[in-house]
């Protein structure tokens, strides 16, 4: 049992890092999706709800599909951003994580044609986050725990040592993170992976995926064969190192570094959006507590921490809001060993507070700082916030900050009333509940079974209960990136159209069907981002014509705006995919073209039945 706890415990500081990274990625994801909010998620876009019902799975529910109006999507996006910000700062972490998961799952379900592996990993990790004590460290929740109401200087248990958290959920989460690598390794059964070792070569030769670095390295096929072997070896071996209870934590750290090296390479060579960053977020959970202790014990860190620990924050004991503010600032900006003291107990400090109507913060040399200057001093103590400290210290903002501080100081009663409602002291629970453990065990079985039943040769054998639970809770996953073999075709889109007056036009403005149009070396700029590339790939390959029909309808609506004259309205269009097949002989890529869909914008142009 001690070995099991060692392998499957998660350090509270790693959980806090995971929470912060998860929140930042949720915000980044929302920001990127908002660029095409109307197009992707409203009835005026590429998948109206009446077409969505034809292509979505029956167990994929969506709050976003409750309305096809833009205002509804904006409201849900703003709400999701609010919960993500709450998660970032660890405010009501359980509620924030649950709401973030529900809204993310709903958003993904609204348009599954956009999804890639990174989206699946993000929603899966959002689900498992609900089972973790996300607010135990570096959070508003930990700052305002009940123990700090009576003693603001109470230190958390094991504050300076490893801080393990173990439960049924942590076992499930460790395996969930590693399933990405385990199952993708088993799914890579093509010759390009296991005999010819050309998979990496094919990957960087995908002109609609490759970055400039990927395009450059594609010139060295001999280097790419060992790269293929490296990817496969890491995906098989690194999970074993991560799970090893022996030579702890060296093997765990080596395994994590090996896995991280894959994502660094993918980030540099392939346009796959947020996927590598989401992988880093998932791996951050597995950082062992020993790594944090080692970072803390370095001589430079010890000297810096000793200097920071000498900072003292003095507050007005009659101001509950002031105490809460000091606790929150310390949680994010200072070591927990920094003292928060009542100014009334120190006559010299109390005199300054009374004279200046301000809190007082003394630095390592004992020099007092007041008003906004004290805030700037605290923000300078942690490197992520130093740029903010510099901005806050600029003369215009320093003056504005002092005015804001004086307003807050003059309205302590109002701020105290608000803080009682919004920022109450709350119990900080670190033990898993029985119900939580039972649910974690059930979903661990569901996730494991779903991955196994998605393996080759298991098609049609998945029990309905596993399938329905996995899809209802957005845990359905198949880690088949570049498996069983990598893509071999680079592709781009051509959409020639005809107006009512007979004029031929290019409906897709990033490419052209004109004979003198020069095809670029890289196709990625021919797409409006990686989600458009994924969606258009589904337009090409999806088994349901409703996808192509909805896209054609949107193209017609986009062209035929009310300002267009009747003669210049788009009448018909054709969706073509041009593909260039990669070969390993060094010969020019073979070109092919396929018409995926013919569409008419008005019934009068529909083909006449014979």
XYZ file of C-alpha atoms in Angstrom:
610
model
C 0.000 0.000 0.000
C 2.781 2.571 0.684
C 4.088 1.984 -2.857
C 0.606 2.512 -4.293
C 0.184 5.755 -2.356
C 3.599 6.927 -3.536
C 2.777 6.394 -7.210
C -0.794 7.636 -7.194
C -0.601 10.564 -4.783
C -0.692 14.058 -6.268
C 1.092 16.929 -4.570
C -1.154 19.818 -3.553
C 1.177 22.315 -5.237
C 1.026 20.332 -8.472
C -2.762 20.348 -8.201
C -2.647 24.130 -7.788
C -0.421 24.494 -10.850
C -2.807 22.258 -12.784
C -5.757 24.422 -11.694
C -4.060 27.602 -12.879
C -3.020 26.084 -16.214
C -6.483 24.596 -16.734
C -8.126 27.961 -16.121
C -5.735 29.782 -18.460
C -6.340 27.216 -21.203
C -10.109 27.476 -20.759
C -9.809 31.250 -21.196
C -7.513 30.875 -24.218
C -9.877 28.331 -25.761
C -12.853 30.655 -25.295
C -10.909 33.563 -26.785
C -9.959 31.560 -29.890
C -13.478 30.201 -30.376
C -15.002 33.659 -29.953
C -13.296 34.774 -33.172
C -15.818 32.625 -35.059
C -18.610 32.631 -32.508
C -21.478 33.343 -34.885
C -20.172 31.082 -37.637
C -19.530 28.027 -35.458
C -22.332 28.158 -32.879
C -25.429 29.974 -34.165
C -28.204 29.095 -36.585
C -26.711 31.591 -39.035
C -23.460 29.627 -39.150
C -22.113 26.400 -40.597
C -24.190 24.067 -38.402
C -27.718 25.300 -37.650
C -29.507 23.322 -34.973
C -31.783 21.495 -37.394
C -28.660 20.130 -39.111
C -26.848 19.645 -35.793
C -29.546 17.195 -34.714
C -28.736 15.047 -37.753
C -25.014 14.711 -37.079
C -24.598 14.813 -33.281
C -24.735 11.788 -31.010
C -27.994 11.375 -29.112
C -26.169 11.408 -25.758
C -24.274 14.633 -26.521
C -26.446 17.226 -24.787
C -25.803 20.950 -25.212
C -27.012 24.007 -23.338
C -25.584 26.043 -26.205
C -28.152 24.445 -28.506
C -31.024 25.840 -26.441
C -30.997 28.855 -28.752
C -29.526 29.587 -32.149
C -29.208 33.314 -31.446
C -25.868 35.086 -31.086
C -26.815 36.726 -27.771
C -27.262 33.314 -26.156
C -23.801 32.176 -27.187
C -22.256 35.464 -25.993
C -23.994 35.034 -22.634
C -22.686 31.481 -22.213
C -19.178 32.476 -23.305
C -19.098 35.319 -20.766
C -20.426 32.975 -18.083
C -17.767 30.376 -18.923
C -15.049 33.036 -18.804
C -16.289 34.149 -15.394
C -16.107 30.628 -13.975
C -12.674 30.126 -15.558
C -11.449 33.301 -13.837
C -12.854 32.038 -10.547
C -10.981 28.791 -11.113
C -7.796 30.699 -11.938
C -7.837 32.450 -8.573
C -9.189 29.463 -6.679
C -12.469 31.110 -5.687
C -15.165 28.540 -4.844
C -12.984 26.096 -6.728
C -15.386 23.151 -6.613
C -18.270 25.185 -8.021
C -16.032 26.877 -10.585
C -14.597 23.581 -11.815
C -18.016 21.927 -12.056
C -19.521 24.866 -13.950
C -16.479 25.087 -16.235
C -16.800 21.405 -17.099
C -20.530 21.639 -17.828
C -20.130 24.694 -20.056
C -17.122 23.251 -21.880
C -18.839 19.907 -22.512
C -21.930 21.746 -23.742
C -19.813 23.892 -26.077
C -17.958 20.912 -27.550
C -21.227 19.054 -28.060
C -22.747 22.023 -29.913
C -20.351 21.572 -32.827
C -18.413 18.322 -32.741
C -17.156 18.897 -36.298
C -14.484 21.234 -34.907
C -12.996 18.885 -32.348
C -9.463 17.535 -32.225
C -7.597 15.501 -29.601
C -6.720 18.576 -27.558
C -10.398 19.436 -27.073
C -11.110 15.919 -25.839
C -8.216 16.017 -23.377
C -9.280 19.451 -22.123
C -12.839 18.388 -21.351
C -11.693 15.065 -19.846
C -9.267 16.838 -17.504
C -11.975 19.373 -16.651
C -14.162 16.465 -15.591
C -11.528 14.892 -13.355
C -10.646 18.283 -11.869
C -13.957 18.194 -9.999
C -12.608 15.349 -7.849
C -9.497 17.236 -6.687
C -8.897 19.775 -3.877
C -8.136 22.490 -6.421
C -8.214 25.301 -3.894
C -5.878 23.769 -1.314
C -2.907 25.960 -2.274
C -2.315 29.355 -3.925
C -5.976 30.291 -3.929
C -8.628 32.491 -2.389
C -10.157 29.338 -0.898
C -6.957 28.495 0.984
C -6.466 32.115 2.038
C -9.958 32.318 3.545
C -10.052 28.958 5.264
C -11.677 28.941 8.682
C -8.369 28.460 10.488
C -7.240 31.914 9.309
C -10.239 33.708 10.780
C -8.857 33.394 14.296
C -5.187 32.903 13.468
C -4.081 34.395 10.129
C -0.592 32.989 10.635
C -1.617 29.341 10.945
C 0.553 27.354 8.533
C -0.856 24.469 6.469
C 0.278 20.976 7.386
C 3.532 19.925 5.698
C 4.002 23.507 4.456
C 7.687 22.954 3.794
C 7.658 19.272 2.809
C 5.868 17.050 0.317
C 2.114 17.581 0.362
C 0.571 14.374 -1.020
C -3.120 13.937 -1.716
C -4.349 10.388 -2.305
C -7.801 9.087 -3.219
C -9.549 6.798 -5.671
C -9.778 9.805 -7.985
C -6.017 10.357 -8.020
C -5.521 6.758 -9.160
C -8.019 7.325 -11.960
C -6.460 10.652 -12.944
C -2.909 9.305 -13.154
C -4.084 6.558 -15.487
C -6.229 9.010 -17.468
C -3.223 11.224 -18.170
C -1.159 8.212 -19.246
C -3.923 6.613 -21.338
C -3.271 9.272 -23.965
C 0.204 7.804 -24.529
C -0.509 4.138 -23.802
C -3.432 3.773 -26.180
C -2.022 5.942 -28.951
C 1.091 3.728 -28.881
C -0.989 0.560 -29.188
C -3.056 2.092 -31.995
C 0.029 2.881 -34.111
C 0.054 -0.375 -36.036
C 0.734 0.890 -39.580
C 3.896 0.044 -41.505
C 5.036 3.676 -41.301
C 5.352 3.197 -37.529
C 6.511 -0.355 -36.989
C 8.540 -1.348 -40.055
C 9.390 1.532 -42.425
C 9.647 4.178 -39.664
C 8.445 6.911 -42.036
C 5.689 8.300 -39.790
C 7.578 11.424 -38.693
C 8.536 12.096 -42.318
C 4.899 11.932 -43.409
C 3.792 14.132 -40.500
C 6.125 17.052 -41.249
C 5.358 16.755 -44.976
C 1.703 17.557 -44.373
C 1.637 20.983 -45.958
C -1.579 21.940 -44.158
C -0.101 20.976 -40.772
C 3.619 21.768 -40.941
C 5.104 24.912 -39.410
C 8.128 26.565 -41.066
C 10.335 24.508 -38.711
C 8.503 21.338 -39.688
C 8.862 22.174 -43.363
C 12.599 22.778 -42.892
C 13.241 19.509 -41.082
C 11.292 17.582 -43.732
C 14.383 17.999 -45.916
C 16.265 15.520 -43.708
C 14.428 12.193 -43.973
C 17.322 10.235 -42.432
C 16.895 12.200 -39.190
C 13.178 11.509 -39.192
C 13.461 7.712 -39.026
C 15.041 7.759 -35.539
C 12.527 10.468 -34.652
C 9.720 8.014 -35.458
C 11.336 5.389 -33.249
C 11.792 7.971 -30.488
C 8.095 8.902 -30.488
C 6.987 5.279 -30.322
C 9.562 4.345 -27.677
C 8.650 7.284 -25.438
C 4.936 6.521 -25.688
C 5.558 2.935 -24.576
C 8.340 3.446 -22.019
C 7.623 6.818 -20.379
C 4.285 5.716 -18.801
C 6.117 2.792 -17.176
C 8.691 5.179 -15.748
C 5.960 7.469 -14.445
C 4.212 4.531 -12.754
C 7.363 2.979 -11.300
C 7.449 2.982 -7.459
C 11.190 2.308 -7.556
C 13.970 4.886 -7.834
C 11.341 7.409 -6.871
C 11.068 10.206 -7.918
C 13.908 10.070 -10.463
C 12.115 7.753 -12.866
C 8.895 9.782 -12.558
C 10.719 12.983 -13.495
C 12.585 11.296 -16.363
C 9.300 9.923 -17.703
C 7.611 13.328 -17.516
C 10.532 15.019 -19.268
C 10.444 12.439 -22.052
C 6.733 12.983 -22.582
C 7.169 16.757 -22.455
C 9.877 16.515 -25.124
C 7.319 15.057 -27.542
C 4.994 17.992 -27.048
C 7.795 20.507 -27.478
C 8.564 18.894 -30.846
C 4.885 18.845 -31.856
C 4.523 22.492 -30.844
C 7.494 23.515 -32.971
C 6.729 21.434 -36.049
C 2.954 21.119 -36.381
C 0.003 23.500 -36.285
C -2.207 21.629 -33.808
C -3.540 24.541 -31.800
C -3.610 24.329 -28.016
C -3.072 20.560 -27.947
C 0.587 20.576 -26.741
C -0.216 23.157 -24.055
C -3.151 21.053 -22.861
C -0.780 18.081 -22.654
C 1.631 20.127 -20.526
C -1.298 21.000 -18.256
C -2.223 17.336 -17.810
C 1.402 16.334 -17.126
C 1.782 19.095 -14.526
C -0.497 17.118 -12.219
C 2.091 14.343 -12.020
C 4.995 16.534 -10.857
C 6.161 14.876 -7.618
C 6.303 16.852 -4.398
C 10.041 16.248 -4.195
C 10.509 18.558 -7.177
C 8.830 21.418 -5.304
C 10.895 20.734 -2.189
C 14.074 20.711 -4.297
C 13.176 24.030 -5.935
C 12.485 25.515 -2.538
C 15.754 24.250 -1.064
C 18.104 25.839 -3.604
C 20.384 28.420 -1.998
C 19.113 31.227 -4.210
C 15.496 30.392 -3.415
C 16.223 30.119 0.297
C 17.870 33.549 0.343
C 14.999 35.056 -1.626
C 12.406 33.370 0.569
C 14.134 34.518 3.760
C 13.993 38.100 2.488
C 10.336 37.752 1.543
C 9.456 36.080 4.848
C 10.734 39.174 6.670
C 7.928 41.234 5.084
C 5.157 41.963 7.601
C 1.617 43.111 6.768
C -0.231 45.140 9.404
C -3.993 45.574 9.212
C -6.752 47.262 11.166
C -8.236 44.679 13.531
C -11.639 46.365 13.281
C -11.717 45.806 9.506
C -12.664 42.262 8.520
C -12.370 43.141 4.852
C -8.789 44.317 5.464
C -7.795 40.981 6.995
C -9.276 39.048 4.077
C -7.465 41.242 1.570
C -4.156 40.664 3.366
C -4.740 36.898 3.438
C -5.535 36.770 -0.290
C -2.509 38.881 -1.221
C -0.221 36.701 0.879
C -1.608 33.536 -0.691
C -0.552 34.645 -4.182
C 2.394 36.986 -3.605
C 4.277 35.930 -0.471
C 5.430 32.843 1.418
C 2.891 31.564 3.897
C 5.442 32.216 6.635
C 4.979 35.988 6.216
C 3.253 37.481 9.232
C -0.090 39.259 9.118
C -0.443 41.251 12.334
C -2.916 43.628 13.976
C -1.585 47.182 13.763
C -3.173 48.075 17.098
C -0.678 45.792 18.873
C 2.286 47.863 17.640
C 2.143 51.543 18.697
C 4.571 52.849 16.063
C 2.743 51.040 13.261
C -0.654 51.997 14.641
C 0.364 55.653 14.652
C 1.259 55.462 10.960
C -2.030 53.700 10.167
C -4.061 56.340 12.012
C -2.185 59.267 10.490
C -2.295 57.965 6.898
C -5.608 56.064 7.090
C -3.745 53.137 5.509
C -2.512 49.655 6.033
C 1.214 49.300 6.639
C 3.630 46.844 5.053
C 7.224 46.681 6.248
C 9.906 45.288 3.953
C 12.882 43.108 4.902
C 14.761 46.189 6.145
C 11.818 47.235 8.322
C 10.940 50.231 6.128
C 7.186 50.961 6.192
C 5.157 51.264 2.974
C 1.599 52.590 2.783
C -1.307 52.997 0.382
C -0.710 51.831 -3.198
C 3.070 51.800 -2.718
C 2.628 48.878 -0.339
C 0.625 47.023 -2.985
C 3.413 47.553 -5.526
C 5.954 46.186 -3.018
C 3.947 42.960 -2.615
C 3.472 42.454 -6.346
C 7.240 42.682 -6.832
C 7.791 39.577 -4.734
C 6.633 36.940 -7.259
C 8.003 36.802 -10.786
C 4.670 36.238 -12.588
C 3.409 39.518 -11.105
C 6.498 41.701 -11.445
C 5.432 43.085 -14.790
C 2.168 44.137 -13.117
C 4.162 45.766 -10.314
C 6.102 47.766 -12.897
C 2.879 48.878 -14.578
C 1.290 49.701 -11.220
C 4.279 51.880 -10.307
C 4.014 54.099 -13.395
C 3.172 57.662 -12.229
C -0.351 57.885 -13.751
C -1.350 54.456 -12.432
C 0.330 55.062 -9.084
C -1.757 58.187 -8.639
C -4.910 56.349 -9.756
C -4.092 53.452 -7.430
C -3.735 55.761 -4.452
C -7.115 57.344 -5.226
C -8.717 53.903 -5.473
C -7.083 52.888 -2.208
C -8.369 56.031 -0.455
C -11.897 55.349 -1.726
C -11.759 51.788 -0.401
C -10.363 53.001 2.932
C -13.164 55.551 3.222
C -15.801 52.889 2.499
C -14.623 50.060 4.726
C -18.141 49.480 6.024
C -19.516 48.845 2.533
C -16.527 46.702 1.578
C -16.892 44.723 4.799
C -20.566 44.014 4.067
C -19.770 42.914 0.522
C -16.892 40.703 1.672
C -19.128 38.957 4.193
C -21.378 37.868 1.359
C -18.845 37.313 -1.408
C -15.709 36.354 0.531
C -16.787 34.484 3.654
C -14.398 32.293 5.610
C -15.068 28.695 4.617
C -13.901 25.257 5.675
C -11.137 23.818 3.499
C -11.759 20.087 3.038
C -8.890 17.907 1.872
C -10.404 14.463 2.325
C -12.313 12.710 -0.417
C -15.912 11.901 0.402
C -17.313 8.394 0.152
C -19.686 9.466 -2.629
C -16.848 11.139 -4.526
C -14.716 8.014 -4.258
C -17.531 5.779 -5.502
C -18.222 8.060 -8.466
C -14.511 8.238 -9.289
C -14.311 4.432 -9.266
C -17.312 4.135 -11.592
C -15.957 6.657 -14.086
C -12.473 5.170 -13.906
C -14.005 1.886 -15.041
C -15.966 3.675 -17.783
C -12.888 5.490 -19.113
C -10.734 2.351 -19.044
C -13.403 0.220 -20.691
C -14.126 2.828 -23.357
C -10.448 3.038 -24.324
C -10.166 -0.743 -24.501
C -13.314 -1.123 -26.590
C -12.003 1.487 -29.024
C -9.028 -0.736 -29.830
C -8.884 -2.536 -33.209
C -10.916 -5.725 -33.282
C -13.284 -4.556 -30.509
C -15.752 -2.715 -32.739
C -19.375 -3.345 -31.808
C -18.529 -5.041 -28.491
C -18.822 -2.014 -26.207
C -21.658 -2.396 -23.678
C -24.340 0.289 -24.097
C -23.963 1.317 -20.441
C -20.269 2.171 -20.961
C -20.956 3.993 -24.217
C -23.861 6.020 -22.846
C -22.124 7.029 -19.613
C -18.934 7.991 -21.432
C -20.772 10.135 -23.949
C -23.173 11.718 -21.465
C -20.241 12.880 -19.302
C -18.036 13.678 -22.313
C -15.472 11.021 -21.400
C -15.609 9.283 -24.796
C -12.072 9.318 -26.109
C -9.955 7.704 -28.778
C -6.292 8.642 -28.861
C -5.651 7.859 -32.528
C -3.554 10.893 -33.481
C -1.576 9.855 -36.581
C -2.690 6.283 -35.904
C -2.784 3.566 -37.123
C -0.730 5.422 -39.728
C -0.107 9.117 -40.408
C -1.901 11.102 -43.065
C -0.153 11.055 -46.420
C -2.170 13.699 -48.257
C -1.768 17.458 -47.982
C -4.968 19.220 -48.973
C -6.578 22.561 -49.612
C -10.003 23.755 -50.679
C -11.320 25.140 -53.962
C -14.890 26.417 -54.264
C -15.698 27.659 -57.743
C -19.125 29.249 -58.059
C -21.400 30.723 -60.674
C -23.460 33.883 -60.315
C -26.932 34.422 -61.736
C -25.396 36.362 -64.611
C -23.199 33.388 -65.505
C -19.936 34.863 -64.171
C -17.491 32.350 -62.634
C -16.119 33.306 -59.187
C -14.015 31.814 -56.395
C -16.285 31.529 -53.369
C -13.366 30.553 -51.130
C -11.116 33.640 -51.339
C -7.937 32.054 -49.929
C -7.503 29.841 -53.008
C -8.297 30.184 -56.694
C -9.251 27.930 -59.578
C -7.515 30.216 -62.086
C -4.819 28.378 -64.096
C -2.118 30.898 -63.208
C -2.702 30.667 -59.460
C 0.522 29.596 -57.715
C 0.113 26.900 -55.068
C 2.151 27.884 -51.971
C 4.681 25.603 -50.290
C 2.658 25.570 -47.085
C -1.097 25.102 -47.122
C -1.825 26.095 -43.516
C -2.187 29.810 -44.440
C -4.943 28.717 -46.815
C -7.088 27.962 -43.774
C -8.396 30.471 -41.242
C -6.964 28.559 -38.301
C -6.683 25.013 -37.080
C -10.388 24.700 -36.247
C -11.367 25.653 -39.791
C -8.877 23.095 -41.065
C -10.451 20.415 -38.853
C -13.975 21.414 -39.865
C -13.209 21.457 -43.580
C -11.588 18.047 -43.219
C -14.924 16.838 -41.854
C -16.729 18.456 -44.801
C -14.503 16.286 -46.983
C -14.828 13.031 -45.058
C -18.020 13.022 -42.994
C -20.446 10.232 -43.815
C -23.511 12.473 -43.428
C -24.331 14.852 -46.284
C -26.038 17.168 -43.784
C -22.544 18.504 -42.969
C -21.873 19.481 -46.576
C -25.403 20.787 -47.119
C -25.114 23.063 -44.074
C -21.766 24.361 -45.302
C -23.196 25.066 -48.748
C -26.168 26.918 -47.240
C -23.794 29.058 -45.164
C -21.658 29.903 -48.189
C -24.784 30.998 -50.045
C -25.949 33.173 -47.135
C -22.498 34.692 -46.737
C -22.298 35.675 -50.385
C -25.905 36.673 -51.006
C -26.147 39.551 -48.572
C -29.063 42.040 -48.915
C -26.718 44.592 -50.499
C -26.001 42.381 -53.522
C -27.881 42.955 -56.723
C -29.921 40.091 -58.105
C -27.571 39.525 -61.046
C -24.500 39.193 -58.800
C -26.116 36.706 -56.428
C -24.405 33.337 -56.111
C -26.447 30.684 -57.896
C -24.422 27.459 -57.594
C -21.134 26.302 -56.166
C -18.945 23.205 -56.017
C -16.727 22.175 -53.116
C -13.477 20.596 -54.337
C -10.586 19.213 -52.299
C -7.179 19.250 -53.957
C -4.704 16.756 -52.494
C -0.987 16.133 -52.909
C 0.223 12.685 -51.888
C 3.556 12.424 -50.086
C 6.021 9.779 -51.219
C 9.356 8.670 -49.767
C 11.143 8.387 -53.118
C 11.761 12.117 -53.509
C 9.470 12.322 -56.539
C 7.032 15.247 -56.979
C 3.817 14.785 -55.032
C 0.994 13.375 -57.097
C -1.942 15.807 -57.375
C -5.578 14.753 -57.298
C -8.842 16.630 -57.028
C -12.267 15.498 -55.858
C -15.576 17.288 -55.882
C -17.102 16.633 -52.458
C -20.348 18.565 -52.965
C -22.417 20.468 -55.517
C -24.784 23.064 -54.069
C -27.423 25.435 -55.405
C -28.442 28.575 -53.557
C -31.916 28.828 -55.055
C -34.392 26.083 -55.919
C -34.560 27.266 -59.523
C -30.944 26.113 -60.013
C -31.494 22.614 -58.629
C -30.832 19.793 -61.101
C -33.946 18.906 -63.052
C -35.163 15.364 -62.519
C -35.329 13.372 -65.742
